[in-house]
PDB file of C-alpha atoms in Angstrom:
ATOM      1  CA  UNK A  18     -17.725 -21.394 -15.107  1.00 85.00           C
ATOM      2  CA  UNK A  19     -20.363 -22.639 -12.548  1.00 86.00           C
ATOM      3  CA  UNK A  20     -23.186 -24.994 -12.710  1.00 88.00           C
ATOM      4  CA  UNK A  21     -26.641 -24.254 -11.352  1.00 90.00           C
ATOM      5  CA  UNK A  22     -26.501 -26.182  -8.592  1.00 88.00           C
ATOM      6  CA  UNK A  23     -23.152 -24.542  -7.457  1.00 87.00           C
ATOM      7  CA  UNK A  24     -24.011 -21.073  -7.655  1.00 86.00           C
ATOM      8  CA  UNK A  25     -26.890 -22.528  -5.968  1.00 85.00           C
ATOM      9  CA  UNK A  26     -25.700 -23.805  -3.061  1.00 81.00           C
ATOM     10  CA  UNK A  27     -22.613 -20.777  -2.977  1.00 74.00           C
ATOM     11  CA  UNK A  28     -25.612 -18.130  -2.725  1.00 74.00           C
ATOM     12  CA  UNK A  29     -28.063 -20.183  -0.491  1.00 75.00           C
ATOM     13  CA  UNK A  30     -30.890 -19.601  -3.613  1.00 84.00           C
ATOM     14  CA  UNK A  31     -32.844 -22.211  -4.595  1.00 88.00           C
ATOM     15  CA  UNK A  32     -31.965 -23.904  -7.928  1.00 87.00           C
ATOM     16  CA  UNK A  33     -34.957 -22.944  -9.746  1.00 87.00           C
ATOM     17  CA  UNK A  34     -35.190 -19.386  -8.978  1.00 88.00           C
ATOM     18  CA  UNK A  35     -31.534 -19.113 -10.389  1.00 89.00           C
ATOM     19  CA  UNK A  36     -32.437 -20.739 -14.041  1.00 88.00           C
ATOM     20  CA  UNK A  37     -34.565 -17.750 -14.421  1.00 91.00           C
ATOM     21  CA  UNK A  38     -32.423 -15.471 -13.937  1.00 92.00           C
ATOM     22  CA  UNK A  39     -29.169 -16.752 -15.134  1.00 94.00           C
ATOM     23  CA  UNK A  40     -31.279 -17.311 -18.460  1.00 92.00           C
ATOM     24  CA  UNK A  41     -32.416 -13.571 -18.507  1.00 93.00           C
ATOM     25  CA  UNK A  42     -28.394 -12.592 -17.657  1.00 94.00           C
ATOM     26  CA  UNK A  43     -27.508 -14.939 -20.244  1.00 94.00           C
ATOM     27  CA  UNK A  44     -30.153 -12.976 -22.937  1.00 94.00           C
ATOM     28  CA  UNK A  45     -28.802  -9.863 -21.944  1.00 94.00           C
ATOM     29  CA  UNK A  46     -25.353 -10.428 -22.573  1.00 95.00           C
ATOM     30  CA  UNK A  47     -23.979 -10.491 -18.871  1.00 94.00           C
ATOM     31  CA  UNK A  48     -23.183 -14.257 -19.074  1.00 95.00           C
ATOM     32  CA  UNK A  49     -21.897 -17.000 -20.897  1.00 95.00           C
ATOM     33  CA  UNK A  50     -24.065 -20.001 -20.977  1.00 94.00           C
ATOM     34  CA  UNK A  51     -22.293 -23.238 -22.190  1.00 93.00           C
ATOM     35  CA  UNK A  52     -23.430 -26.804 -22.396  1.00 92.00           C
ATOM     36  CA  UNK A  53     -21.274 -29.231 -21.620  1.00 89.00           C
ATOM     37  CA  UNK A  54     -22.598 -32.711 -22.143  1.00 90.00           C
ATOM     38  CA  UNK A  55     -25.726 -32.626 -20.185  1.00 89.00           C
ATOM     39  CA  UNK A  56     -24.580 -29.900 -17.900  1.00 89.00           C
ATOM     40  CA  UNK A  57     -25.195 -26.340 -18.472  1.00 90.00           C
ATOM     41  CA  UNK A  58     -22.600 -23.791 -17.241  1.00 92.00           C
ATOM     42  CA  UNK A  59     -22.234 -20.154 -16.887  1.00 92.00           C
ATOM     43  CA  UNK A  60     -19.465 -17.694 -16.716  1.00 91.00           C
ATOM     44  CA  UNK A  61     -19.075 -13.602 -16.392  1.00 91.00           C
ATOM     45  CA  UNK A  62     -19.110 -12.260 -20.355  1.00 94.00           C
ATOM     46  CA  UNK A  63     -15.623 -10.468 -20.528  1.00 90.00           C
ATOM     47  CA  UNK A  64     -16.711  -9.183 -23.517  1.00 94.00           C
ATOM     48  CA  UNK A  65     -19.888  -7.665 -22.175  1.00 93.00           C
ATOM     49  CA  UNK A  66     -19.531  -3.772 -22.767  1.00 93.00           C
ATOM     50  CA  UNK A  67     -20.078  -3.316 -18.856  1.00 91.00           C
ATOM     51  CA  UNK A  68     -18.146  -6.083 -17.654  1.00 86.00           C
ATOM     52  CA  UNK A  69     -15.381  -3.652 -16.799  1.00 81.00           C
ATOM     53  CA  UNK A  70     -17.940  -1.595 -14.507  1.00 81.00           C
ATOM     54  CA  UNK A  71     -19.851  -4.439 -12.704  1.00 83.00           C
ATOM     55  CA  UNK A  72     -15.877  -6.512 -11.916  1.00 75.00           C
ATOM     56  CA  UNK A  73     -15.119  -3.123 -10.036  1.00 67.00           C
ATOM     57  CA  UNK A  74     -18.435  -2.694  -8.249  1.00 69.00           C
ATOM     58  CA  UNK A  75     -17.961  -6.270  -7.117  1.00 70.00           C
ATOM     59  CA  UNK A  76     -14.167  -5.541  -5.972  1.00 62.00           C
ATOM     60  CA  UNK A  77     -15.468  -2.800  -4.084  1.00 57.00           C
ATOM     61  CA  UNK A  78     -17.857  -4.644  -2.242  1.00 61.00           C
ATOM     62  CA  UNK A  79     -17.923  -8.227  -2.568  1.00 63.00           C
ATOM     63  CA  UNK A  80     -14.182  -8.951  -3.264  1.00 75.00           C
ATOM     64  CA  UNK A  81     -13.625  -5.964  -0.377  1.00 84.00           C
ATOM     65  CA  UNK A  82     -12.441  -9.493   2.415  1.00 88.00           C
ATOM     66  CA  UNK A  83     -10.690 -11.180  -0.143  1.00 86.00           C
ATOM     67  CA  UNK A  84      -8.418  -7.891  -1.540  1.00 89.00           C
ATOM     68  CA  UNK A  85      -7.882  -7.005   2.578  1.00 94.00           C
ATOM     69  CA  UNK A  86      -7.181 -10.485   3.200  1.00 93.00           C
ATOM     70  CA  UNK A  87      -4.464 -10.581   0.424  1.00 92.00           C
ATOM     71  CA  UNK A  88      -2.871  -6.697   1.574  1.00 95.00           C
ATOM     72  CA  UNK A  89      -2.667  -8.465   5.059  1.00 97.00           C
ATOM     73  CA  UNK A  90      -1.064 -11.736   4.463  1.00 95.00           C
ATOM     74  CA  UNK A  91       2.335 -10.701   5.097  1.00 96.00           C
ATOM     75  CA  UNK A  92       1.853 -10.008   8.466  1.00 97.00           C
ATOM     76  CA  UNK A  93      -0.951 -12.069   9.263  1.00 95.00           C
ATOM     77  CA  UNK A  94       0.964 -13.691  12.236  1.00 96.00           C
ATOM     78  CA  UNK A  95       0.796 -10.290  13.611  1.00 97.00           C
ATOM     79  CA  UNK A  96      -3.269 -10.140  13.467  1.00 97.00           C
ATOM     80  CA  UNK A  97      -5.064 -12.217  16.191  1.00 97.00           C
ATOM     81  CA  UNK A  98      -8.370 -10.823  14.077  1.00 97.00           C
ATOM     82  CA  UNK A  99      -9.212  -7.977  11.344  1.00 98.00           C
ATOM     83  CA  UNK A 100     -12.388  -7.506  10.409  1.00 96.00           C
ATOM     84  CA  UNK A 101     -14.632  -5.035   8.316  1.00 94.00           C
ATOM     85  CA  UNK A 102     -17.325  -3.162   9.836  1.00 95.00           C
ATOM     86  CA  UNK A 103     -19.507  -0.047  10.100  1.00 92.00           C
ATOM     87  CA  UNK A 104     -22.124   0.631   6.596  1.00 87.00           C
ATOM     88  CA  UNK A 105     -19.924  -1.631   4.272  1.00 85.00           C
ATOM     89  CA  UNK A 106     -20.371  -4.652   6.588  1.00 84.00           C
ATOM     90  CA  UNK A 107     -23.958  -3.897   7.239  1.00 82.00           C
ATOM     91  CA  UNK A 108     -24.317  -4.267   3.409  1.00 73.00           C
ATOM     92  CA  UNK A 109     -25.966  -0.694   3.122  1.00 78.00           C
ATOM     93  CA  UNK A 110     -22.475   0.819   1.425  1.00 75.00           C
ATOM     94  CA  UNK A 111     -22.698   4.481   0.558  1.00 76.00           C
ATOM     95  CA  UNK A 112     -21.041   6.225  -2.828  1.00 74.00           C
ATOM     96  CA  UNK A 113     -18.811   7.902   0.035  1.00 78.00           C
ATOM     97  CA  UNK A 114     -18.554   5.198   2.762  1.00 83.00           C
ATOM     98  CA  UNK A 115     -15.007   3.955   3.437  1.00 91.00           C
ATOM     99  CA  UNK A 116     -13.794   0.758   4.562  1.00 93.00           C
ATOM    100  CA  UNK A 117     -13.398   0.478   8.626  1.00 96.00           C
ATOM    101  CA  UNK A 118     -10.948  -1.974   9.623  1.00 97.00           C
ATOM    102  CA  UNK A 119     -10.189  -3.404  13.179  1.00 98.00           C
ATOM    103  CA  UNK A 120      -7.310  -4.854  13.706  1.00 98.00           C
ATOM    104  CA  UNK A 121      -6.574  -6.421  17.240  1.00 98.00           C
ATOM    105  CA  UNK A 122      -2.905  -8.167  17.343  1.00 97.00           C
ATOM    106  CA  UNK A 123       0.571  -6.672  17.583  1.00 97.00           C
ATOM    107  CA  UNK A 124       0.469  -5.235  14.308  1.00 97.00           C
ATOM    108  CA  UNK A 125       0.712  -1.266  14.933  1.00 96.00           C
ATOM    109  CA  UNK A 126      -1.097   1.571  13.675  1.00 97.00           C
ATOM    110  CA  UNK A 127       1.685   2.993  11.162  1.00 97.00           C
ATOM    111  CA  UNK A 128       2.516  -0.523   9.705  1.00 96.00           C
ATOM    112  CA  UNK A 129      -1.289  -1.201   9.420  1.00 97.00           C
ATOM    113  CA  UNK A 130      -1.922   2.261   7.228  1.00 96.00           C
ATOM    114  CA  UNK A 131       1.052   1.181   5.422  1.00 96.00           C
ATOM    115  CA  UNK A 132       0.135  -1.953   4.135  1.00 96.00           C
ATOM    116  CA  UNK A 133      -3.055  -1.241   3.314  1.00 96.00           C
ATOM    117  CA  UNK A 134      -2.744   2.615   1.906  1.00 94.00           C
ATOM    118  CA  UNK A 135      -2.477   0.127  -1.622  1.00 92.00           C
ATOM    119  CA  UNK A 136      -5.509  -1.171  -1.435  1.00 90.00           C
ATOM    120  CA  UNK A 137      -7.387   2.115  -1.368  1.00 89.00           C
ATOM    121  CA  UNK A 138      -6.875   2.324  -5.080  1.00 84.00           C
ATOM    122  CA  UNK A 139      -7.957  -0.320  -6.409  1.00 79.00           C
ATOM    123  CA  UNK A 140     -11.271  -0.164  -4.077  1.00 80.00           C
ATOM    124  CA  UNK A 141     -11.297   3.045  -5.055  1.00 81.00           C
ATOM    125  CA  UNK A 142     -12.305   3.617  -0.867  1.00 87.00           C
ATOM    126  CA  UNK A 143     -10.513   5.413   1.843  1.00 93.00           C
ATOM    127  CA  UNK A 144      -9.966   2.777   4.053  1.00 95.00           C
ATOM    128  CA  UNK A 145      -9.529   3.762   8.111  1.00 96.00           C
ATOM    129  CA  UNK A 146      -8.197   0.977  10.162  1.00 97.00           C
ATOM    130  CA  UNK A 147      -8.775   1.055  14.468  1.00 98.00           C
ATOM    131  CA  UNK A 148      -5.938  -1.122  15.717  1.00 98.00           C
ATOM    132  CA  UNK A 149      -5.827  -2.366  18.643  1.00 98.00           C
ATOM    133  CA  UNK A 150      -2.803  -4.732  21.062  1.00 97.00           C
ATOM    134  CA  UNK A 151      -4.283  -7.483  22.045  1.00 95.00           C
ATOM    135  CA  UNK A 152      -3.764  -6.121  25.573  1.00 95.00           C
ATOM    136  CA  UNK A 153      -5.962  -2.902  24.953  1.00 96.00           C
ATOM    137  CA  UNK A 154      -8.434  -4.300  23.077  1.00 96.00           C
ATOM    138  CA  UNK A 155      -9.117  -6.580  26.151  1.00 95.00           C
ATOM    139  CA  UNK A 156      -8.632  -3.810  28.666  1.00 95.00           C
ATOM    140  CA  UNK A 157     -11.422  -2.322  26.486  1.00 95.00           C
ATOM    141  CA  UNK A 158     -13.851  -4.908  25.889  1.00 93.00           C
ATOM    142  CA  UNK A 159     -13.706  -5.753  29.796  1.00 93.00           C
ATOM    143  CA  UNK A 160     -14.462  -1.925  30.645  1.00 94.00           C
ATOM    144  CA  UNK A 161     -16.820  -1.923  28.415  1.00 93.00           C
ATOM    145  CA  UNK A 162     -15.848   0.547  26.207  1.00 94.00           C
ATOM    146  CA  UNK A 163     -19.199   2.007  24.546  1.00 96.00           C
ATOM    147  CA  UNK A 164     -17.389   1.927  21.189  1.00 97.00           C
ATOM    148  CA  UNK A 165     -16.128  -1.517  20.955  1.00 95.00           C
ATOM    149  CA  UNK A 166     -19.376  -2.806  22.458  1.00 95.00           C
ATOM    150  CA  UNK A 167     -21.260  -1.354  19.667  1.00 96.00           C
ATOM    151  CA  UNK A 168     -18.682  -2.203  16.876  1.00 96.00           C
ATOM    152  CA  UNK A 169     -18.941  -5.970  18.606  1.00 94.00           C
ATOM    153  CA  UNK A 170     -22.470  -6.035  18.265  1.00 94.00           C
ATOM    154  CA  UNK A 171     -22.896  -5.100  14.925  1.00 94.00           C
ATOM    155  CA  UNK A 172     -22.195  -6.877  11.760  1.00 90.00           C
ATOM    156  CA  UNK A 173     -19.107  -8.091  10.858  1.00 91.00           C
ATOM    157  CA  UNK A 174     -16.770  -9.167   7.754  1.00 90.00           C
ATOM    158  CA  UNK A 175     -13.797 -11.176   9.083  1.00 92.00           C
ATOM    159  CA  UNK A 176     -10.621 -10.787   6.738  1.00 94.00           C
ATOM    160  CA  UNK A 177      -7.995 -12.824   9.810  1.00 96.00           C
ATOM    161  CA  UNK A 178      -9.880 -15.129  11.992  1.00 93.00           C
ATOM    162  CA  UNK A 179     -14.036 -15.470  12.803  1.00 91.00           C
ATOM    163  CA  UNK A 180     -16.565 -14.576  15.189  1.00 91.00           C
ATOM    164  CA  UNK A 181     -15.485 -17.817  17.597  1.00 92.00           C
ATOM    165  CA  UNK A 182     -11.567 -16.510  17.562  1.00 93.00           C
ATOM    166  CA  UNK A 183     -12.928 -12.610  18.352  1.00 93.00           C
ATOM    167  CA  UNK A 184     -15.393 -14.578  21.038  1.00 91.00           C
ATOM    168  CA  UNK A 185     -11.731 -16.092  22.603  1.00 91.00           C
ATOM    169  CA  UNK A 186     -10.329 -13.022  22.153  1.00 87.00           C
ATOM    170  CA  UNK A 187     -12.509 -11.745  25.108  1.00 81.00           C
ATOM    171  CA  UNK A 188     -13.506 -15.083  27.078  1.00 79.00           C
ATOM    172  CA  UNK A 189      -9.502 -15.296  27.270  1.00 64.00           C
ATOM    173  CA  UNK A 190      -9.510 -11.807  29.124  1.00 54.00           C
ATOM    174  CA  UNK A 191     -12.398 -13.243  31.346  1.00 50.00           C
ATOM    175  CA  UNK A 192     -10.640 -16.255  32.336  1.00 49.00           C
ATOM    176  CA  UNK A 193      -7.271 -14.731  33.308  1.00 49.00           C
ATOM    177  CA  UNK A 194      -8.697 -12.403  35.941  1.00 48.00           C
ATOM    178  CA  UNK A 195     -11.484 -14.847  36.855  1.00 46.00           C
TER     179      UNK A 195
END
């Protein structure tokens, strides 16, 4: 269960726009509302008829990083980065989209659509990962390969490492034939 102010400060929405409506998810049955002491706290009604529905939709797009992330962990010293990208990381998903994946380590391509075949399942999403050595995926960026340029510029959802690690990724390259 979460207090205001945390789901607050976890969405970036101000305090009193949530009381509204966590109060109006609260009335119609999507929450829990609790008081505890002088702190009121809410949590996701499992016994809402729809729960069931809404946990998946939220697997399938918010928990997308976080089920990746987990699918990946065994060979995350393998992954310099792996992120999301294309519609699903733009947040404008589609009923059809499926989940593209770069990876850029030495993971390779058959172990990659190994480990994460699983996953498509229980995102219910086809998911199509572009991996990448490190070695090409320099070669790449420092040709400018029209494709990596625009996946690069575009949003981004990192499952292994963050925008500064990609950023290395490619100043690295720079450096070394500098």
């Amino acid at each position: 269960s979460y207090h205001v102010r945390e789901i607050a400060r976890i969405t970036n929405t101000a305090a009193g726009t949530l009381h509204k409506e966590l109060a109006r998810l609260a009335e119609a049955g999507l929450l829990v509302r609790n008081k505890m002491g002088n702190q009121v706290r809410y949590s996701a009604n499992r016994d809402c008829p729809v729960f069931e529905e809404l946990a998946s939709i939220l697997r399938k797009t918010s928990g997308l990083v976080d089920v990746l992330a987990e699918a990946l962990s065994p060979v995350k010293s393998l992954v310099n980065v792996a992120f999301v990208f294309g519609s699903l990381a733009r947040g404008e998903p589609q009923p059809g989209s499926d989940v593209d994946v770069m990876l850029v380590g030495s993971l390779g391509f058959a172990d990659a659509v190994q480990i994460l075949h699983p996953v498509q399942a229980s995102l219910q999403r086809e998911i199509n990962p572009v991996v990448y050595s490190l070695d090409e995926f320099r070669r790449r960026r420092s040709h400018a390969d029209s494709f990596i340029i625009e996946v690069l510029s575009k949003p981004k959802l990192f499952v292994v490492g963050n925008e500064d690690e990609l950023r290395k990724l490619t100043q690295d390259q720079t450096a070394s034939t500098a």
